[in-house]
PDB file of C-alpha atoms in Angstrom:
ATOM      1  CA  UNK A 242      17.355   3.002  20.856  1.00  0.00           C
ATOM      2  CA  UNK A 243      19.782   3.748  24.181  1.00  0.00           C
ATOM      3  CA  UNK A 244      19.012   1.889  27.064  1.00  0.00           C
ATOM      4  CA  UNK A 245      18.149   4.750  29.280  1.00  0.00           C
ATOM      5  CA  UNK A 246      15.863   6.377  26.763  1.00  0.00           C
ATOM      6  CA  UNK A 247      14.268   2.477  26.819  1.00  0.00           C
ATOM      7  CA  UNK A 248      13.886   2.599  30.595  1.00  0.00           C
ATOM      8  CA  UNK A 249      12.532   6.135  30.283  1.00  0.00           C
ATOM      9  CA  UNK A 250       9.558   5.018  28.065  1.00  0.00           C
ATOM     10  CA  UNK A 251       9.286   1.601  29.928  1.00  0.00           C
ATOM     11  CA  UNK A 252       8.909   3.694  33.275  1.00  0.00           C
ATOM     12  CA  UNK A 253       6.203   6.294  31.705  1.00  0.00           C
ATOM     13  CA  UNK A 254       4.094   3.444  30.475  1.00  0.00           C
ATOM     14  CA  UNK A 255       4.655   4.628  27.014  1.00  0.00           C
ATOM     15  CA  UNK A 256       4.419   1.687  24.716  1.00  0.00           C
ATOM     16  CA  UNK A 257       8.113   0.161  22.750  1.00  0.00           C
ATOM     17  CA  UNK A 258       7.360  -2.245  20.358  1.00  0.00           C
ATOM     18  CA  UNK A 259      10.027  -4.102  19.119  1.00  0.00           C
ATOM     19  CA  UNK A 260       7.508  -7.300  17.369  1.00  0.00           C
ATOM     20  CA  UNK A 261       4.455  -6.457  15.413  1.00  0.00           C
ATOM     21  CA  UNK A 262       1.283  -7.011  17.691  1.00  0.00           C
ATOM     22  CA  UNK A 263      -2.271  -7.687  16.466  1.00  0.00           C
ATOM     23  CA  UNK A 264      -4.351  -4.563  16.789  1.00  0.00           C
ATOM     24  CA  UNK A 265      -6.972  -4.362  19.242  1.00  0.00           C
ATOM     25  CA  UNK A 266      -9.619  -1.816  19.919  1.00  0.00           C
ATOM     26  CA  UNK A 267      -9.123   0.447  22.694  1.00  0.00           C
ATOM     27  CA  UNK A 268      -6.546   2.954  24.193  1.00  0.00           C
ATOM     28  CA  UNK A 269      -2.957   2.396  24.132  1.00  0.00           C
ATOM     29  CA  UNK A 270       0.271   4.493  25.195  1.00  0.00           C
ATOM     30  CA  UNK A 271       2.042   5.743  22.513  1.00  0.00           C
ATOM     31  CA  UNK A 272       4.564   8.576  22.143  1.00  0.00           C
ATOM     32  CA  UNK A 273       3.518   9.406  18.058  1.00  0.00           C
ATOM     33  CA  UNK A 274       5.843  12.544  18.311  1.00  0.00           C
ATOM     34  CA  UNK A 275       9.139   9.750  18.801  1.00  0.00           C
ATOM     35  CA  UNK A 276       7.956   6.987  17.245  1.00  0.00           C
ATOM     36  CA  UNK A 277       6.464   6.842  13.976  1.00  0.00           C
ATOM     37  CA  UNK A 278       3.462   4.378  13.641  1.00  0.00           C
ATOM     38  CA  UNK A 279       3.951   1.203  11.420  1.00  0.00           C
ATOM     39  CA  UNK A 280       0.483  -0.787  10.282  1.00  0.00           C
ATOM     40  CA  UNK A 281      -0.504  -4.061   8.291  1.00  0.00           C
ATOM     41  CA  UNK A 282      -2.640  -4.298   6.174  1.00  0.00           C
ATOM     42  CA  UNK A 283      -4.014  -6.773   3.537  1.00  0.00           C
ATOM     43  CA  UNK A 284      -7.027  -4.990   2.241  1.00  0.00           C
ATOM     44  CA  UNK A 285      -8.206  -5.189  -1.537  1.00  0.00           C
ATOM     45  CA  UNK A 286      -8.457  -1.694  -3.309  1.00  0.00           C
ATOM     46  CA  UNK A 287     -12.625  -1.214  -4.307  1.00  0.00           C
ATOM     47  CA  UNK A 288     -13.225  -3.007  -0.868  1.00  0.00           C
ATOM     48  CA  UNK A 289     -14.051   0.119   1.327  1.00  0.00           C
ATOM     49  CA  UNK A 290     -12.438  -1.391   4.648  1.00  0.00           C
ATOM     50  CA  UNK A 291     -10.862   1.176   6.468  1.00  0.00           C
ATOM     51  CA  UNK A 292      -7.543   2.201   8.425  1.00  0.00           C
ATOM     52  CA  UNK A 293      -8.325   4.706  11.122  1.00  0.00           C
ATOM     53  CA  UNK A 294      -5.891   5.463  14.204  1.00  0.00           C
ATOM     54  CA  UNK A 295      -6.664   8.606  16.479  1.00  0.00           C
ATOM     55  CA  UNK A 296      -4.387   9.868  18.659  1.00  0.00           C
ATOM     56  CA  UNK A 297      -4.993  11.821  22.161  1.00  0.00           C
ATOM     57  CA  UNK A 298      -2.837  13.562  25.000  1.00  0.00           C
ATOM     58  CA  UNK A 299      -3.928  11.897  27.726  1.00  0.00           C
ATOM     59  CA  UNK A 300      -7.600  11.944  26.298  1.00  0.00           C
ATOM     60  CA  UNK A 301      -7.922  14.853  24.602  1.00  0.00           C
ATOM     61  CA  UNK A 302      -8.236  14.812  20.871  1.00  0.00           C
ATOM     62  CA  UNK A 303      -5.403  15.309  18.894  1.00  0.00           C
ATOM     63  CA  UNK A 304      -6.274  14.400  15.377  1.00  0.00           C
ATOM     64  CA  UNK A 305      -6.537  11.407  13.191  1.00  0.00           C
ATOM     65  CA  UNK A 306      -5.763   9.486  10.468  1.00  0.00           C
ATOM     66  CA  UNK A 307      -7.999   7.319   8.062  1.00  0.00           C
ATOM     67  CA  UNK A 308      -7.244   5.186   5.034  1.00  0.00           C
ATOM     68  CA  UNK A 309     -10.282   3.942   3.221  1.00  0.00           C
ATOM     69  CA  UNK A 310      -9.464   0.915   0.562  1.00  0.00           C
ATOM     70  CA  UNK A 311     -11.886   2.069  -2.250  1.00  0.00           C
ATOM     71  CA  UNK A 312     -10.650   2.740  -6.012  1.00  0.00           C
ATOM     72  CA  UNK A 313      -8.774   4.502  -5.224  1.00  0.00           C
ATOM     73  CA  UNK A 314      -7.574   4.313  -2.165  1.00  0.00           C
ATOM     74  CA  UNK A 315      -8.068   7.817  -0.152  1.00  0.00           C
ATOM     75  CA  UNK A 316      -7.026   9.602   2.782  1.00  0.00           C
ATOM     76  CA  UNK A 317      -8.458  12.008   5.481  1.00  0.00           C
ATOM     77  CA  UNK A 318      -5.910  13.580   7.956  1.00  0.00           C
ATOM     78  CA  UNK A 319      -8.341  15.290  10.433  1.00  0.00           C
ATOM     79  CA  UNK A 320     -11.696  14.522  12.468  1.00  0.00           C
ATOM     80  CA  UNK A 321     -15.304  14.655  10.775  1.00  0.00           C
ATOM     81  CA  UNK A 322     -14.438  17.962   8.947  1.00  0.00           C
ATOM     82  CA  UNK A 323     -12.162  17.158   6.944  1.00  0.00           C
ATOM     83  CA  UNK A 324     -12.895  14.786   3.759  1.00  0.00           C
ATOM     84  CA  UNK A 325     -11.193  11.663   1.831  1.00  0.00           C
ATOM     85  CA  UNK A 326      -9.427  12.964  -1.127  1.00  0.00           C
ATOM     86  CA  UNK A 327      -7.049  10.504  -3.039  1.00  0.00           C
ATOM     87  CA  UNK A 328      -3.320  10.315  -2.761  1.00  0.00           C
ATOM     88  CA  UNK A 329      -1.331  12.752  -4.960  1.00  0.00           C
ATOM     89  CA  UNK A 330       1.260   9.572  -5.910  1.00  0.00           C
ATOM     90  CA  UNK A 331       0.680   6.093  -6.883  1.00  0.00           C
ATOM     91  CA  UNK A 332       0.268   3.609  -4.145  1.00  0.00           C
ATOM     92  CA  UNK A 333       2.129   0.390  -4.519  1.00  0.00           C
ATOM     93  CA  UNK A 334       0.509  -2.694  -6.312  1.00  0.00           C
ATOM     94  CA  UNK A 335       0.885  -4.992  -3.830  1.00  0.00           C
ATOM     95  CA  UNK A 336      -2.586  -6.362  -1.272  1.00  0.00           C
ATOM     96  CA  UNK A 337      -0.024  -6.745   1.447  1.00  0.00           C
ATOM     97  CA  UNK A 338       1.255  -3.045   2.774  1.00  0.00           C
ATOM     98  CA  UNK A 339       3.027  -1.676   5.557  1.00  0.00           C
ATOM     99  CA  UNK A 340       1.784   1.842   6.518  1.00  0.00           C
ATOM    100  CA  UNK A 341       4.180   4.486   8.093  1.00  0.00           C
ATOM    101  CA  UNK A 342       2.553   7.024  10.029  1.00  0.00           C
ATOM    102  CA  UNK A 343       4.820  10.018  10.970  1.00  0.00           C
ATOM    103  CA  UNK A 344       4.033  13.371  13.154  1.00  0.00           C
ATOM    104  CA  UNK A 345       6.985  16.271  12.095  1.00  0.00           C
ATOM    105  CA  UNK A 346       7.516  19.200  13.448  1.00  0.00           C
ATOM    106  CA  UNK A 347       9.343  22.017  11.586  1.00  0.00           C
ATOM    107  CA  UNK A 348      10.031  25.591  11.998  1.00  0.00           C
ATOM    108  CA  UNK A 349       7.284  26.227   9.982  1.00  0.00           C
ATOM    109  CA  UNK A 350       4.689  23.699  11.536  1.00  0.00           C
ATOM    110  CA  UNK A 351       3.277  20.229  11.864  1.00  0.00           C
ATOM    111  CA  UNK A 352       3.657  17.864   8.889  1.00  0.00           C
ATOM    112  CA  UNK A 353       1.647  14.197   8.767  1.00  0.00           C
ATOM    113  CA  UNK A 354       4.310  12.418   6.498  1.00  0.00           C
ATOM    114  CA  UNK A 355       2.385   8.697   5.107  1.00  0.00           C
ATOM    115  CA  UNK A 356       4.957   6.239   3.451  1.00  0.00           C
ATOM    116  CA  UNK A 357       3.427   2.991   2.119  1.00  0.00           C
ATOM    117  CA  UNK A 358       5.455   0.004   1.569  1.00  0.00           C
ATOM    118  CA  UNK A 359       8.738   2.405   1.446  1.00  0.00           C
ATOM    119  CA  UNK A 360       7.171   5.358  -0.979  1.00  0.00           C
ATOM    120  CA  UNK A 361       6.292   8.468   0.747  1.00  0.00           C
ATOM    121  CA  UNK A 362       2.536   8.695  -0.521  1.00  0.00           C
ATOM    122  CA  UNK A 363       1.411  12.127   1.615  1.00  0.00           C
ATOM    123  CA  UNK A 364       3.288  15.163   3.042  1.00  0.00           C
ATOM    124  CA  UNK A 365       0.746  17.164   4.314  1.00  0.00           C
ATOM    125  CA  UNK A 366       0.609  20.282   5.874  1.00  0.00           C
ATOM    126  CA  UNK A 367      -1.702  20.637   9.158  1.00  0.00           C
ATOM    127  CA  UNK A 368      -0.757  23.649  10.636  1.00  0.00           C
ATOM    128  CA  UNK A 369      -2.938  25.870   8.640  1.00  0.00           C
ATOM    129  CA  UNK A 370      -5.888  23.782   8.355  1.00  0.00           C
ATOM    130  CA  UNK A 371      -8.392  24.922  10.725  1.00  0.00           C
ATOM    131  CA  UNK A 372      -9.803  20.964  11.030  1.00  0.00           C
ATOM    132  CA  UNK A 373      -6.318  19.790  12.282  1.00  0.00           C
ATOM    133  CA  UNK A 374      -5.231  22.648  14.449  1.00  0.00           C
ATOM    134  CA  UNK A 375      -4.730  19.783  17.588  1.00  0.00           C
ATOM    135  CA  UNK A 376      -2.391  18.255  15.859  1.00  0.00           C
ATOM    136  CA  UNK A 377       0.153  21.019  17.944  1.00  0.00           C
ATOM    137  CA  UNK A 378      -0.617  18.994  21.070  1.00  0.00           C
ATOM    138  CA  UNK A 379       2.183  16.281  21.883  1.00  0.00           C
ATOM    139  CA  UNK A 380       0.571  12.764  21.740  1.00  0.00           C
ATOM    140  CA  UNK A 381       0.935  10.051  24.508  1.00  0.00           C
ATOM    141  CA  UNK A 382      -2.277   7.949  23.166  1.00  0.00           C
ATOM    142  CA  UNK A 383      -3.401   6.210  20.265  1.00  0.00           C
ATOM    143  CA  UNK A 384      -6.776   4.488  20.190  1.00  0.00           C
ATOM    144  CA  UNK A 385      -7.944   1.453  17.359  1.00  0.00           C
ATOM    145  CA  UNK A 386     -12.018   1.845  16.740  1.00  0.00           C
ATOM    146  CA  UNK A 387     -14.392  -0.844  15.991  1.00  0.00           C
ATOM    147  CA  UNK A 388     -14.796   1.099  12.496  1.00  0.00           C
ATOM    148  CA  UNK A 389     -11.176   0.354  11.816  1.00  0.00           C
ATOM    149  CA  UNK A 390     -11.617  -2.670   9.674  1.00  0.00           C
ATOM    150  CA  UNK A 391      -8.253  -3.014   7.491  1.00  0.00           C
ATOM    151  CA  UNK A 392      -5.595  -2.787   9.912  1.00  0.00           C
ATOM    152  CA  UNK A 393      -4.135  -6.206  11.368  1.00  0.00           C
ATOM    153  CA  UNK A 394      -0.776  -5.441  12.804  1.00  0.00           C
ATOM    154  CA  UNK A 395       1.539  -2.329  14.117  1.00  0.00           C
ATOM    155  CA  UNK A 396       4.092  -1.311  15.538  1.00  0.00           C
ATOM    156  CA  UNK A 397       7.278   1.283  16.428  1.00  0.00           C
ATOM    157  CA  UNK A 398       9.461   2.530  13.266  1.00  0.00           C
ATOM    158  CA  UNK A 399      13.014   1.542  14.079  1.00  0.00           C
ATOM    159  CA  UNK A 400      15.113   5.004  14.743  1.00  0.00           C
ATOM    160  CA  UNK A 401      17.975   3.732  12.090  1.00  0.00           C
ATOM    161  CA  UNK A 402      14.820   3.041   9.347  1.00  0.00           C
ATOM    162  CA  UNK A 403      15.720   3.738   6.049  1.00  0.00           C
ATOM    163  CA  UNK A 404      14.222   6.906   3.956  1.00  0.00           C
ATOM    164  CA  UNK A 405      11.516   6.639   0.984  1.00  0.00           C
ATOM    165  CA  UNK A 406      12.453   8.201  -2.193  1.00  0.00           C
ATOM    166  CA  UNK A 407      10.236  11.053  -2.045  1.00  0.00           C
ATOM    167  CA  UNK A 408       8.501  13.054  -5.305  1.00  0.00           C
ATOM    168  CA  UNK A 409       9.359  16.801  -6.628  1.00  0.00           C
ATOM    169  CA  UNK A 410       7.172  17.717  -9.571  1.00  0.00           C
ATOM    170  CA  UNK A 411       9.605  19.508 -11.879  1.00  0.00           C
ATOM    171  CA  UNK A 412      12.804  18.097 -10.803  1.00  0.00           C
ATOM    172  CA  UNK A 413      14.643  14.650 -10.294  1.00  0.00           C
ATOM    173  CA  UNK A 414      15.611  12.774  -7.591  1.00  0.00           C
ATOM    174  CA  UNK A 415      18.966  11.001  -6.957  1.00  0.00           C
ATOM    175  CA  UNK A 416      19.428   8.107  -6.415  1.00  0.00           C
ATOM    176  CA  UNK A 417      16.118   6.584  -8.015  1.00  0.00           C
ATOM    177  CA  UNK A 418      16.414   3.503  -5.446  1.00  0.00           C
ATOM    178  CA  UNK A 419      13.103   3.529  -3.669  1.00  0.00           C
ATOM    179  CA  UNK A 420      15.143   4.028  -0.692  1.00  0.00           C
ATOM    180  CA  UNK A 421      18.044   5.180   1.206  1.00  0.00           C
ATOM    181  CA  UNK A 422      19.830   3.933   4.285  1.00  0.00           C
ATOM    182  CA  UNK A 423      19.989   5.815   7.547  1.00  0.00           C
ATOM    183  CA  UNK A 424      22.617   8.923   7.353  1.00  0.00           C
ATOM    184  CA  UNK A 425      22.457   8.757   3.682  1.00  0.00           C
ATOM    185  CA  UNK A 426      21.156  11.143   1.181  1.00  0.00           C
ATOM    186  CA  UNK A 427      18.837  12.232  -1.745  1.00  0.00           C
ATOM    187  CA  UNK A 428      19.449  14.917  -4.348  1.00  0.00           C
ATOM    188  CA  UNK A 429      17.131  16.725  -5.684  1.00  0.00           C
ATOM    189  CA  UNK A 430      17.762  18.716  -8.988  1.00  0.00           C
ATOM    190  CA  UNK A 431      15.337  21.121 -10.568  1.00  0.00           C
ATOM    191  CA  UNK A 432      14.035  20.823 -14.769  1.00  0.00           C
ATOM    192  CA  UNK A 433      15.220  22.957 -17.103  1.00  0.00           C
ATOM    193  CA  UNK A 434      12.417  25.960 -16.663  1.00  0.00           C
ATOM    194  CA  UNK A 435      12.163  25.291 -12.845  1.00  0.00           C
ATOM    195  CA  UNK A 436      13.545  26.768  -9.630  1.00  0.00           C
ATOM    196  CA  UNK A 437      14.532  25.249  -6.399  1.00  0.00           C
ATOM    197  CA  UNK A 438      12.924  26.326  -3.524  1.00  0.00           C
ATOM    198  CA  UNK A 439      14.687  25.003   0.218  1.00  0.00           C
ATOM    199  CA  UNK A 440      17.523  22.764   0.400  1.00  0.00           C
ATOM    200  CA  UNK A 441      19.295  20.164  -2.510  1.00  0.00           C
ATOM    201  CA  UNK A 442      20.506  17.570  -0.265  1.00  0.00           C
ATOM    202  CA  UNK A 443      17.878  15.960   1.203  1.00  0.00           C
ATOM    203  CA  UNK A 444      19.576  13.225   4.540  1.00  0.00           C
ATOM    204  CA  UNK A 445      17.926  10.296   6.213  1.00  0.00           C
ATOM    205  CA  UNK A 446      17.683  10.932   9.396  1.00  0.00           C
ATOM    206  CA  UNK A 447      15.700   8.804  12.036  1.00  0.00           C
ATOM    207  CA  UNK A 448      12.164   7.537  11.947  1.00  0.00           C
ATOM    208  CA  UNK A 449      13.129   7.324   8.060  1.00  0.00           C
ATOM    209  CA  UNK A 450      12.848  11.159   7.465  1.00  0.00           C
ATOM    210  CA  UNK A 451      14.097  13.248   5.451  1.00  0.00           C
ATOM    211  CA  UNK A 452      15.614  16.465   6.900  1.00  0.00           C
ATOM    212  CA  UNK A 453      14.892  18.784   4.205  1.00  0.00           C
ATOM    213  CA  UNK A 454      11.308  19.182   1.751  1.00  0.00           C
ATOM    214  CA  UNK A 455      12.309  20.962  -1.045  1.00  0.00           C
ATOM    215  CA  UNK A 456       9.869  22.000  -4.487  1.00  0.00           C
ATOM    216  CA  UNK A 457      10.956  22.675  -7.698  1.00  0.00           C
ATOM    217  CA  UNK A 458       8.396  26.033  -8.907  1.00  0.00           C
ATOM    218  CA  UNK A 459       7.838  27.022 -12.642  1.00  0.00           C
ATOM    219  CA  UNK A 460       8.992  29.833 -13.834  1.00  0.00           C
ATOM    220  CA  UNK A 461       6.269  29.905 -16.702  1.00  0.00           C
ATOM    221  CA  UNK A 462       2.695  28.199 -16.322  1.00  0.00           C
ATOM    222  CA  UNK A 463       3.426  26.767 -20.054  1.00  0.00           C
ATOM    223  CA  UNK A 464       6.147  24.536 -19.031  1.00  0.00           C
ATOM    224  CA  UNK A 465       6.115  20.646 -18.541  1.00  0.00           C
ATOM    225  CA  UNK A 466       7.385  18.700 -15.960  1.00  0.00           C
ATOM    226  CA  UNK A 467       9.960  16.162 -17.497  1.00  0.00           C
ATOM    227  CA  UNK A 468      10.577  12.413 -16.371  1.00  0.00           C
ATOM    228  CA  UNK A 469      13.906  11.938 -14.199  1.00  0.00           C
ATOM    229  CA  UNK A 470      16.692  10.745 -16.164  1.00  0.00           C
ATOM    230  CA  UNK A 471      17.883   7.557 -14.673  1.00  0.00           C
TER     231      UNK A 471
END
């Protein structure tokens, strides 16, 4: 981070956080749309603590995000409508995990990106659900509950963060490393019976995103998808 963007958020009150700091209920300034959220946890899977962050511009709702520790662990992106559904990829083994919360916004909308312990886990769409629709509004809050149970630690995401190795059904990414550097790049290429929808190359840019979310679609309902050749 640049000095003057440093004084900037220093000046606005907007919480930089270069050390993790133990999480405490209550209100604190946070600019979600610049800096992705980081979060520790050491929660057992079956134990049904939970991770739950909302986020507010200048107290008004926004949206939220909840992991709940059960077997398995779930999600819920969204206030009281919406409802925990599992985690289309499999979550790392380890007790100890450090969440990455990330707010993009795209052309196309408002993605909540979830990496856990450097494996994008969630890339979800929240523009056209009708129980995130706040998610538009930019955040400058973030608020820890009493209900909030799991998480211990958080803090900023580094701008020059490396990538997660993200998953295409159908197709293979390259390199397999779990992770990329800042700058570098992923290649996605589609399975023999599948077609690439969006962009190939696939850079790291900052925050640890990718610039480009590409799908491999089937051109028959009959075909498999194949494991990655390493």
């Amino acid at each position: 981070m640049n000095m003057s963007l440093l004084l900037v958020l220093l000046a606005s009150g907007l919480r930089v956080n270069a050390d993790w700091i133990e999480r405490v209920d209550g209100t604190i300034a946070y600019d979600f749309e610049a800096h992705p959220l980081q979060i520790k946890t050491d929660s057992i899977v079956g134990s049904g603590e939970k991770l739950t962050v909302t986020f507010y511009k200048t107290g008004s709702y926004a949206g939220r995000i909840t992991v709940k520790f059960g077997d398995p662990i779930q999600y819920k992106v969204g206030g009281a409508c919406a409802s925990f559904k599992p985690f289309p990829v499999t979550l790392a083994e380890e007790q100890d995990k450090i969440w990455i919360f990330s707010k993009i916004e795209t052309n196309l909308g408002v993605k909540i990106v979830i990496t856990c312990n450097n494996v994008e886990v969630l890339n979800h769409d929240v523009t056209s659900s009708d129980c995130t629709t706040a998610w538009d509004k930019d955040v400058n809050e973030m608020k820890f509950f009493p209900e909030d149970s799991a998480s211990d630690m958080y803090k900023d995401q580094p701008a020059s963060s490396p990538c997660a190795r993200p998953t295409v059904e159908g197709g293979c990414v390259r390199p397999t490393d779990a992770t990329v550097q800042y700058h570098a790049a992923y290649t996605v290429t589609c399975n023999d019976g599948f077609t690439i929808t969006g962009e190939t190359i696939l850079t790291c840019e900052t925050y640890g995103n990718l610039d480009q979310s590409p799908s491999c679609r089937s051109n028959s309902n009959e075909i498999e998808s194949q494991e990655c050749a390493r």
